[in-house]
Short mmCIF file of C-alpha atoms in Angstrom, two decimals:
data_model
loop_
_atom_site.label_atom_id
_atom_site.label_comp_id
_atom_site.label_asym_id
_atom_site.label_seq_id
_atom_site.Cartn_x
_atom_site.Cartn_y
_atom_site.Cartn_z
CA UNK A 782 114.22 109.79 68.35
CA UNK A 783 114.40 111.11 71.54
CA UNK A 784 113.98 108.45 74.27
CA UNK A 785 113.22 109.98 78.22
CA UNK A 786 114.22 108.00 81.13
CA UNK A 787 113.07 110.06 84.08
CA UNK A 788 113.72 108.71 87.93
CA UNK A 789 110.81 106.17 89.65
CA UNK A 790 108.51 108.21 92.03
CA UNK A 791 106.50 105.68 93.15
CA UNK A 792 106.62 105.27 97.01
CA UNK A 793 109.84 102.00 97.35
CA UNK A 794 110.19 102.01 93.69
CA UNK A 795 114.05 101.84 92.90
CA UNK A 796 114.14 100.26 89.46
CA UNK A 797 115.30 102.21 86.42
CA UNK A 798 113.81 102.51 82.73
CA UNK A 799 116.83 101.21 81.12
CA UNK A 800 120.02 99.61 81.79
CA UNK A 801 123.58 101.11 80.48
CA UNK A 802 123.16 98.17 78.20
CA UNK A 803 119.87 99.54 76.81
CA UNK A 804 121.45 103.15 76.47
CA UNK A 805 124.24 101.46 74.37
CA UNK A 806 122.14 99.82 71.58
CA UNK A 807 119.74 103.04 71.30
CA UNK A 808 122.36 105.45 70.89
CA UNK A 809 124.16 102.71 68.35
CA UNK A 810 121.05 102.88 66.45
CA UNK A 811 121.30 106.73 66.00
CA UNK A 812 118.63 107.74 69.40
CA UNK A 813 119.35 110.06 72.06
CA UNK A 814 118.76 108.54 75.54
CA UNK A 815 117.89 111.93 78.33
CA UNK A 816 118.61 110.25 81.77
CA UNK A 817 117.53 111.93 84.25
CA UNK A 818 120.31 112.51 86.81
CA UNK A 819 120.25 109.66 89.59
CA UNK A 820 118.01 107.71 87.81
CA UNK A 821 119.84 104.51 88.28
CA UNK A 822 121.38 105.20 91.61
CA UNK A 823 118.43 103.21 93.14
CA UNK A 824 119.60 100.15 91.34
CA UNK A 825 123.05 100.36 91.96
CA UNK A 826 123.47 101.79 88.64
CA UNK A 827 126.20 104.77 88.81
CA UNK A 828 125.62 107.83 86.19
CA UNK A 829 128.69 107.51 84.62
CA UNK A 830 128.07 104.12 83.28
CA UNK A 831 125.45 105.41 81.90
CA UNK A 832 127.13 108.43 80.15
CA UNK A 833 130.04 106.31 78.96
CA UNK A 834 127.48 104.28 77.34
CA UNK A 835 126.07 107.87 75.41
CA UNK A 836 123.46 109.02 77.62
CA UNK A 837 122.31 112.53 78.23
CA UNK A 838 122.18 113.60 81.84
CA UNK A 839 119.18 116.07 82.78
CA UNK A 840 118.47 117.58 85.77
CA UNK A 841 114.75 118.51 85.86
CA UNK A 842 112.05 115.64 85.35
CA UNK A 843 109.81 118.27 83.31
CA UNK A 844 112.64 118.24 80.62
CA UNK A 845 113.07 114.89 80.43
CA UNK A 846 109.40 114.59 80.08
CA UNK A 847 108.94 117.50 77.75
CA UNK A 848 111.67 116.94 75.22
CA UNK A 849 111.14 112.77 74.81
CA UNK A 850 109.35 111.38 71.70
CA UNK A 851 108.91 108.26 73.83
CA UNK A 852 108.73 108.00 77.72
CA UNK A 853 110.43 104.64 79.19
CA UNK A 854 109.34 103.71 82.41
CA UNK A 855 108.98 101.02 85.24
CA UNK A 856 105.94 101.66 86.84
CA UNK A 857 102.86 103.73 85.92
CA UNK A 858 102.74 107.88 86.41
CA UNK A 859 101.56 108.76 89.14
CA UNK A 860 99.74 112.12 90.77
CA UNK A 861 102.77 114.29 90.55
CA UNK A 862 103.13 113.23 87.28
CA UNK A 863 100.32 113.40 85.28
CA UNK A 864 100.77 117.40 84.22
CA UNK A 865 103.86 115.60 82.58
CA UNK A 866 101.43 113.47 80.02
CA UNK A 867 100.97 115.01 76.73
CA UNK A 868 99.28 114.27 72.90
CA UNK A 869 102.03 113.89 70.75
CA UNK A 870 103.60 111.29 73.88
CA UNK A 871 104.15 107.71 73.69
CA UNK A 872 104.52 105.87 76.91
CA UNK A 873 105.95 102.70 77.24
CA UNK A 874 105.77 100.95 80.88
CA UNK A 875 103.95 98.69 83.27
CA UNK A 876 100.59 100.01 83.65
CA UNK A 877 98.00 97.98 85.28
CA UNK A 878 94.91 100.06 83.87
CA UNK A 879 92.05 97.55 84.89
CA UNK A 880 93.03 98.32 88.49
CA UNK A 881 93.35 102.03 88.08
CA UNK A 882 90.87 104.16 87.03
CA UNK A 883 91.95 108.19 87.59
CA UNK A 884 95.61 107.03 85.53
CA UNK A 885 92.88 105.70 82.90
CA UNK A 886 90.78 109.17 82.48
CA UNK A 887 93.81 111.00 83.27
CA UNK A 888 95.50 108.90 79.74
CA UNK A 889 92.35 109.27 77.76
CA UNK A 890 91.84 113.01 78.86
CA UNK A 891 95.67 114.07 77.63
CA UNK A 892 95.32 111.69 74.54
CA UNK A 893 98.22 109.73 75.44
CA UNK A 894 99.70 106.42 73.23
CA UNK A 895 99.96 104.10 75.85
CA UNK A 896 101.98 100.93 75.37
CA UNK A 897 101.52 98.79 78.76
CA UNK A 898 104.29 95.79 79.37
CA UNK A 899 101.97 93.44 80.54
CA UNK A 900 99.55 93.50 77.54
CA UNK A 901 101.61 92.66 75.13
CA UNK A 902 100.89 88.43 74.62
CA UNK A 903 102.48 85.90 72.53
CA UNK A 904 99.83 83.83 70.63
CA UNK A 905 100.71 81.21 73.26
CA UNK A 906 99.52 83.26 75.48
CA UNK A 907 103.10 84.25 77.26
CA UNK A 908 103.70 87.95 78.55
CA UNK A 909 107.10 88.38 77.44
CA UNK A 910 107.63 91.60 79.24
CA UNK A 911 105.49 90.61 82.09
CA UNK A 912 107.68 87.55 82.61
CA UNK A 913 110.99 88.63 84.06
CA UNK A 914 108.96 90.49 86.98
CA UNK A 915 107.07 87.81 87.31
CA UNK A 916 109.96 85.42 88.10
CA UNK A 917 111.17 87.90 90.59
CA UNK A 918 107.90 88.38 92.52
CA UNK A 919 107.54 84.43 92.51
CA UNK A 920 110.55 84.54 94.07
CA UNK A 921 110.13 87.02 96.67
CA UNK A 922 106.65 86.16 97.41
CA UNK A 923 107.89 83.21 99.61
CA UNK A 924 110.67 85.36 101.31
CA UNK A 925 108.57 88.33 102.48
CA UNK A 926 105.58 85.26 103.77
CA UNK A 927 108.47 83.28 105.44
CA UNK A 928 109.27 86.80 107.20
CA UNK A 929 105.78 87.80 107.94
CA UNK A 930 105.21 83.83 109.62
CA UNK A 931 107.71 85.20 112.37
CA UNK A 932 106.13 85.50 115.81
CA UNK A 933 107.55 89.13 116.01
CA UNK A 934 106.02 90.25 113.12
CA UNK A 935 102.33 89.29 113.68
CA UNK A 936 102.26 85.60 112.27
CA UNK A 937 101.59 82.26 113.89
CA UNK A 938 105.74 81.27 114.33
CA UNK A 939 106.01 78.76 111.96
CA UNK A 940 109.35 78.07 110.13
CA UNK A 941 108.82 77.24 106.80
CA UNK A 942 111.13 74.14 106.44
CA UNK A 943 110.45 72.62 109.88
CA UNK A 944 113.16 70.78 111.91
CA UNK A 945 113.06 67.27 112.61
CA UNK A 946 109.87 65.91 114.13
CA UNK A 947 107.71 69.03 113.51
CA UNK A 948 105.59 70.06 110.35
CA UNK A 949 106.62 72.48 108.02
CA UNK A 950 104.88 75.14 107.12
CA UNK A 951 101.92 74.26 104.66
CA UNK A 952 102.43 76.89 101.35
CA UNK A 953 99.43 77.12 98.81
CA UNK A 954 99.89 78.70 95.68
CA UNK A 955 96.91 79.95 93.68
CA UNK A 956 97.71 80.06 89.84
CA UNK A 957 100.59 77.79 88.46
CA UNK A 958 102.21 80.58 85.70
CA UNK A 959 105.38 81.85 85.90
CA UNK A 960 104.85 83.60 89.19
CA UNK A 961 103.23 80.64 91.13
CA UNK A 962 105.97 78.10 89.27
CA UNK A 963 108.63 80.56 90.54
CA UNK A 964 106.96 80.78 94.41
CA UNK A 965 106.49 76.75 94.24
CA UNK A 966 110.27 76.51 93.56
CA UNK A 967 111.28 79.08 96.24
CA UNK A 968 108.56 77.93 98.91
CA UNK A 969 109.90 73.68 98.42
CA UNK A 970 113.79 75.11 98.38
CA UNK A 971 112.88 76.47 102.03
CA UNK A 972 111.53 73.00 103.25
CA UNK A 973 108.05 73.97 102.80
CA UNK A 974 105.13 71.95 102.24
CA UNK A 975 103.80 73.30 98.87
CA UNK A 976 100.59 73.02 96.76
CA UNK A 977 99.34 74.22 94.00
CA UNK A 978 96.10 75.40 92.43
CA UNK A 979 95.14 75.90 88.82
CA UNK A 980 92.49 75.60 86.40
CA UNK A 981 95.07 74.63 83.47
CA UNK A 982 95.61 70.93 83.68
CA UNK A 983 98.53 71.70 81.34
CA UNK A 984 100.12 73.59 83.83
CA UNK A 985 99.76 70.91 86.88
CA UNK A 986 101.39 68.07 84.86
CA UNK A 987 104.46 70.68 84.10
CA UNK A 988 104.19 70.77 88.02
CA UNK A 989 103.86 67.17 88.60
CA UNK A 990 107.44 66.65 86.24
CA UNK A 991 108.87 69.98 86.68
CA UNK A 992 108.63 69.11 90.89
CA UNK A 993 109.35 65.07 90.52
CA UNK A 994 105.78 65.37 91.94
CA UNK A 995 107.67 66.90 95.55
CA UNK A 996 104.81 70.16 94.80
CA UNK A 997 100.96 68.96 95.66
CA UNK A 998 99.19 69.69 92.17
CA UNK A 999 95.32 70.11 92.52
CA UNK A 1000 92.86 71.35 90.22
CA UNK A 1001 91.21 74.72 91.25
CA UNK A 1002 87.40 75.13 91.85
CA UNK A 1003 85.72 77.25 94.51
CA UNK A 1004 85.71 73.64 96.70
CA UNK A 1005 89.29 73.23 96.36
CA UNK A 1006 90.44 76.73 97.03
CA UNK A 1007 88.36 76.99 100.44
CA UNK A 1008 89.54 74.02 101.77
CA UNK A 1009 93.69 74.33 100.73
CA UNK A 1010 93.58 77.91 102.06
CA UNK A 1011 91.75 77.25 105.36
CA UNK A 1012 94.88 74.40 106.10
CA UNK A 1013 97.39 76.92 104.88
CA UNK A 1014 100.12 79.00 106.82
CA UNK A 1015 101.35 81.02 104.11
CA UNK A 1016 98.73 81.59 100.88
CA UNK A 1017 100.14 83.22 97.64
CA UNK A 1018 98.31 84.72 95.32
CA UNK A 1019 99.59 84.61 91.49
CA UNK A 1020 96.54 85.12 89.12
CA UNK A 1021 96.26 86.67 86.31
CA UNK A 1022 94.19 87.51 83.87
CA UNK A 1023 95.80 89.54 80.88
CA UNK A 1024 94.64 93.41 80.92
CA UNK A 1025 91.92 92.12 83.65
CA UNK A 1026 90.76 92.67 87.12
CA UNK A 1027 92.40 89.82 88.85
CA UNK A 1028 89.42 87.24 89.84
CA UNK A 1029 88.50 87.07 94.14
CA UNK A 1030 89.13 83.52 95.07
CA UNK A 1031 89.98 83.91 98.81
CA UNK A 1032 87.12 85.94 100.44
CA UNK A 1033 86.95 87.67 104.10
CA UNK A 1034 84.61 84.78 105.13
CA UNK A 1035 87.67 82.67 103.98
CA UNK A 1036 90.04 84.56 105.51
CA UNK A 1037 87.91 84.82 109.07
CA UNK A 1038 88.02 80.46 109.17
CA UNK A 1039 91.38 80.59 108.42
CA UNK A 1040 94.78 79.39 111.16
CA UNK A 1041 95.14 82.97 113.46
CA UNK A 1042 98.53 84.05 112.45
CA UNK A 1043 98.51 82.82 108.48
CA UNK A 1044 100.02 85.34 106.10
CA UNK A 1045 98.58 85.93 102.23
CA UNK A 1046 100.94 87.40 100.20
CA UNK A 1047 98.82 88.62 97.09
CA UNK A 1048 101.55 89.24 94.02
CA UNK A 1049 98.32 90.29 91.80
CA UNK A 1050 97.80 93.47 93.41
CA UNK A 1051 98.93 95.42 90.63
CA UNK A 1052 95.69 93.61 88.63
CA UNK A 1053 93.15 94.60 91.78
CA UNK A 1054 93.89 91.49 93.57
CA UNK A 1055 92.93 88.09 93.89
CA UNK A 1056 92.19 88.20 97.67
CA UNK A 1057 88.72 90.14 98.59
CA UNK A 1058 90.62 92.29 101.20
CA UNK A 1059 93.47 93.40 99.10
CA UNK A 1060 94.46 97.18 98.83
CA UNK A 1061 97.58 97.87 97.65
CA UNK A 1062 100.72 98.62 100.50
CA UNK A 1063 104.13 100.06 99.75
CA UNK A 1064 107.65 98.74 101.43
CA UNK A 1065 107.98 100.95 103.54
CA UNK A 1066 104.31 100.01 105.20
CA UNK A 1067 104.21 96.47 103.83
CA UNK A 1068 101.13 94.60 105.68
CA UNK A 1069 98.09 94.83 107.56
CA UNK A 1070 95.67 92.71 109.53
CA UNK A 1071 92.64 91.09 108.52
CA UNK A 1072 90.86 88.69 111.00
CA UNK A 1073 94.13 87.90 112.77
CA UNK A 1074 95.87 87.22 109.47
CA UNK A 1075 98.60 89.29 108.05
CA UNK A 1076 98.22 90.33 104.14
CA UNK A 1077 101.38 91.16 102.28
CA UNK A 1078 100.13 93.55 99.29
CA UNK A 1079 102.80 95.52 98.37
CA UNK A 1080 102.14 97.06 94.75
CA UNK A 1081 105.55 96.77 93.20
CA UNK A 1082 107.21 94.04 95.02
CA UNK A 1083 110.44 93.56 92.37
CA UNK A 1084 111.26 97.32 93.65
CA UNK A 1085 112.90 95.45 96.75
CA UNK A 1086 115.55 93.94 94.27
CA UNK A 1087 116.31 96.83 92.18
CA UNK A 1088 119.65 95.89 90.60
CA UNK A 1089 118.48 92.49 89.51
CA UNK A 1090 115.23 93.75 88.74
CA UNK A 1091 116.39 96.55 86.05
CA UNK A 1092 118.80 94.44 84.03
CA UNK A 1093 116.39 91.15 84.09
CA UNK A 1094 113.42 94.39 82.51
CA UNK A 1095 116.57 95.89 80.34
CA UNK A 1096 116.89 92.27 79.06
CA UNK A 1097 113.04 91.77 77.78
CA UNK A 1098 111.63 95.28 76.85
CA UNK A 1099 114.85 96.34 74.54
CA UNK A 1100 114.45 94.52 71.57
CA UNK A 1101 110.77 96.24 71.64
CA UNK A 1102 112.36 99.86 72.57
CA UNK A 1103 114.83 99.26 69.75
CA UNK A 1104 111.69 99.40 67.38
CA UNK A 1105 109.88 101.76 68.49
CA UNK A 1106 112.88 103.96 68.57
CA UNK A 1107 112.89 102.91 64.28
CA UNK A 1108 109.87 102.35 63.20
CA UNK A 1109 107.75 104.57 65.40
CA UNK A 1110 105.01 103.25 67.24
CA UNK A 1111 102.43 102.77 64.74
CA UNK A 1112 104.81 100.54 61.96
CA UNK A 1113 106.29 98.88 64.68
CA UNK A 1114 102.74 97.26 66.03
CA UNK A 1115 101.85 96.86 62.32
CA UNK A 1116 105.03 94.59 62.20
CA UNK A 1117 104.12 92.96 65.54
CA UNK A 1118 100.60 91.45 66.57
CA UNK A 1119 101.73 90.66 69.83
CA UNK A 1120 103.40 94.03 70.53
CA UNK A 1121 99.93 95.73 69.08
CA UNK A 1122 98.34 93.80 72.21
CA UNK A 1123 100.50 96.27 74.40
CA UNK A 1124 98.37 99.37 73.08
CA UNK A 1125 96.00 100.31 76.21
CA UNK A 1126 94.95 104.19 74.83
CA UNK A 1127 95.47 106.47 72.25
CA UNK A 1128 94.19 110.03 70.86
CA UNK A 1129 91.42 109.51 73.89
CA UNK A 1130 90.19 106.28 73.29
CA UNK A 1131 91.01 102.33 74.78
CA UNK A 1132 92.39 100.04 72.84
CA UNK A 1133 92.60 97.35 75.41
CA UNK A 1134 89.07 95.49 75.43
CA UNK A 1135 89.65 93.71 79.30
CA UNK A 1136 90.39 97.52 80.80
CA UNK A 1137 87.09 99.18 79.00
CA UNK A 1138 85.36 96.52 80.09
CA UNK A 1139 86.73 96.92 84.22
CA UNK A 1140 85.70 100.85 84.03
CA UNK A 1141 82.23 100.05 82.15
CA UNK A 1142 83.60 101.96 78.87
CA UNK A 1143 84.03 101.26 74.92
CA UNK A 1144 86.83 100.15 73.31
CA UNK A 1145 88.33 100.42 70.05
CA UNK A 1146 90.10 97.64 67.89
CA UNK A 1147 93.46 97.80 67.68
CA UNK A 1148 93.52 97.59 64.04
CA UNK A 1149 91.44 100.52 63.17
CA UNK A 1150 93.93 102.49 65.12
CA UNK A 1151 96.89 101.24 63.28
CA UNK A 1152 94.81 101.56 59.83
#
């Protein structure tokens, strides 16, 4: 097959597709890899170690596009490229349907087969491919809220470890997965004072061990939420619901009682959310005010760390490119149940139950499509 590896267009977005790793095992399994030129340059990721690997270099994203069997992505198409989406085209990225409605119509409308990362589920309930970028927005999440806590960028001044004498900055974590395990680890490394909310008691006791019980673990209600983030400096929000609308837990009214200067840094944006005034930002324009409190709600945060953000993707998606590549899509779900969880759309209808259900439409079972 024919896999197309066109260049990120999404405003900050400097991840790549595939690594020269990936391009090695597809072309050993008898694939042709188009790169578009410059594709990796964003992540530090030269063309020629992507040619010595067997890639085909092509200038003009409409060729790379038009001559794939499969499209591999980071992030979701956007405007420019939805002409681009075709029938016969399967797409394998993030893409965050719940949250996005036109990219929804504009898949069902071209009759796309639309295989999202962060659908596909473990029985466990683990997001394989959702994972790695989870870890590194966990990661960032208390970096970019440290940065936004300075005086000169519109928060309250508060360092997050403290110095002697003085308090350090009080953290809160909403949702103890990979993301908010990652942030907790990050925000105590700093110094800070850290808690964290869940509804999975599992979770909390991996917390209380994980943390020799250094990270606050409290179980989340509506009480509980209000009253951690109104003593917070720094809130991060890390919820998620597979294929769903992330759930609101910190409202305006929240927001409006909350320490003048506090920064929420809201990693579920890509899932609508989990803060009431989310909208999604880009790097370049990263935060805005609400009620004297800065929100950090950039869409595609891991784009900041492009080099370690493409190999750490290249790692988890290959082994599922690999078969795809094959098998074609439709044996390799039939192999897989969890990889069948990644199907979002095909030939104009949604195959992902939680997205129908955020745009108030029908759904069809994934194994009637896969027969």
């Amino acid at each position: 097959m024919k896999i197309g590896v066109p260049t990120e267009v999404k405003s900050g977005e400097h991840r790549v597709g595939i690594s020269p790793v990936g391009v090695h095992e597809l072309v050993g399994n008898g694939h042709e890899v188009l790169l578009q030129r410059g594709a990796g340059e964003g992540s530090s990721i030269a063309d020629e170690r992507y040619v010595a690997e067997g890639a085909t270099l092509v200038d003009d994203p409409d060729d790379v596009w038009g001559d794939a069997d499969i499209v591999l992505k980071v992030k979701e198409p956007v405007a420019e490229e939805y002409h681009r989406l075709r029938d016969d085209l399967t797409l394998f990225t993030y893409l965050h349907l719940a949250a996005d409605e036109s990219l929804t119509r504009e898949l069902l409308d071209r009759k796309v087969t639309g295989i999202a990362y962060e659908t596909v589920q473990f029985p466990s309930g683990m997001l394989p491919l959702l994972y790695p970028m989870s870890e590194v927005a966990g990661c960032l999440a208390p970096q970019v809220g440290a940065h936004a806590l300075l005086k000169e960028q519109g928060g309250s001044g508060v360092l997050m470890g403290g110095v002697g004498g003085v308090s350090s900055a009080k953290v809160v974590v909403l949702g103890a997965g990979v993301t908010g395990q990652n942030a907790a680890n990050i925000a105590l490394g700093m110094g800070a004072d850290v808690t964290v909310l869940d509804t999975d008691l599992e979770k909390l006791r991996m917390t209380f061990w994980r943390y020799d019980n250094r990270v606050r673990q409290i179980a989340s209600s509506a009480l509980a939420v209000r009253e951690q983030v109104l003593a917070a400096d720094l809130v991060i929000g890390s919820v998620l619901i597979a294929g769903a609308r992330a759930p609101k837990l910190v409202t305006n009214d929240m927001v409006a009682e909350m320490k003048p200067g506090s920064v929420l840094v809201d990693i579920a944006v890509d899932q609508g959310g989990c803060f009431e005034d989310t909208h999604p930002t880009t790097h370049a324009d990263p935060t805005f005010q609400v009620h004297g409190s800065t929100f950090y709600c950039v869409a595609n945060m891991p784009g900041a760390v492009p080099n370690t953000s493409t190999w750490a993707l290249t790692n988890a998606t290959l082994p599922y490119v690999v078969n795809l590549a094959n098998h074609g899509w439709r044996d390799a779900l039939r192999a897989d149940p969890a990889f069948a969880r990644g199907l979002n759309t095909h030939a104009g209808d949604i195959v992902c139950k939680p997205v129908a259900e955020a745009h108030g439409l029908e759904s069809v079972d994934v194994a009637s499509v896969l027969g």
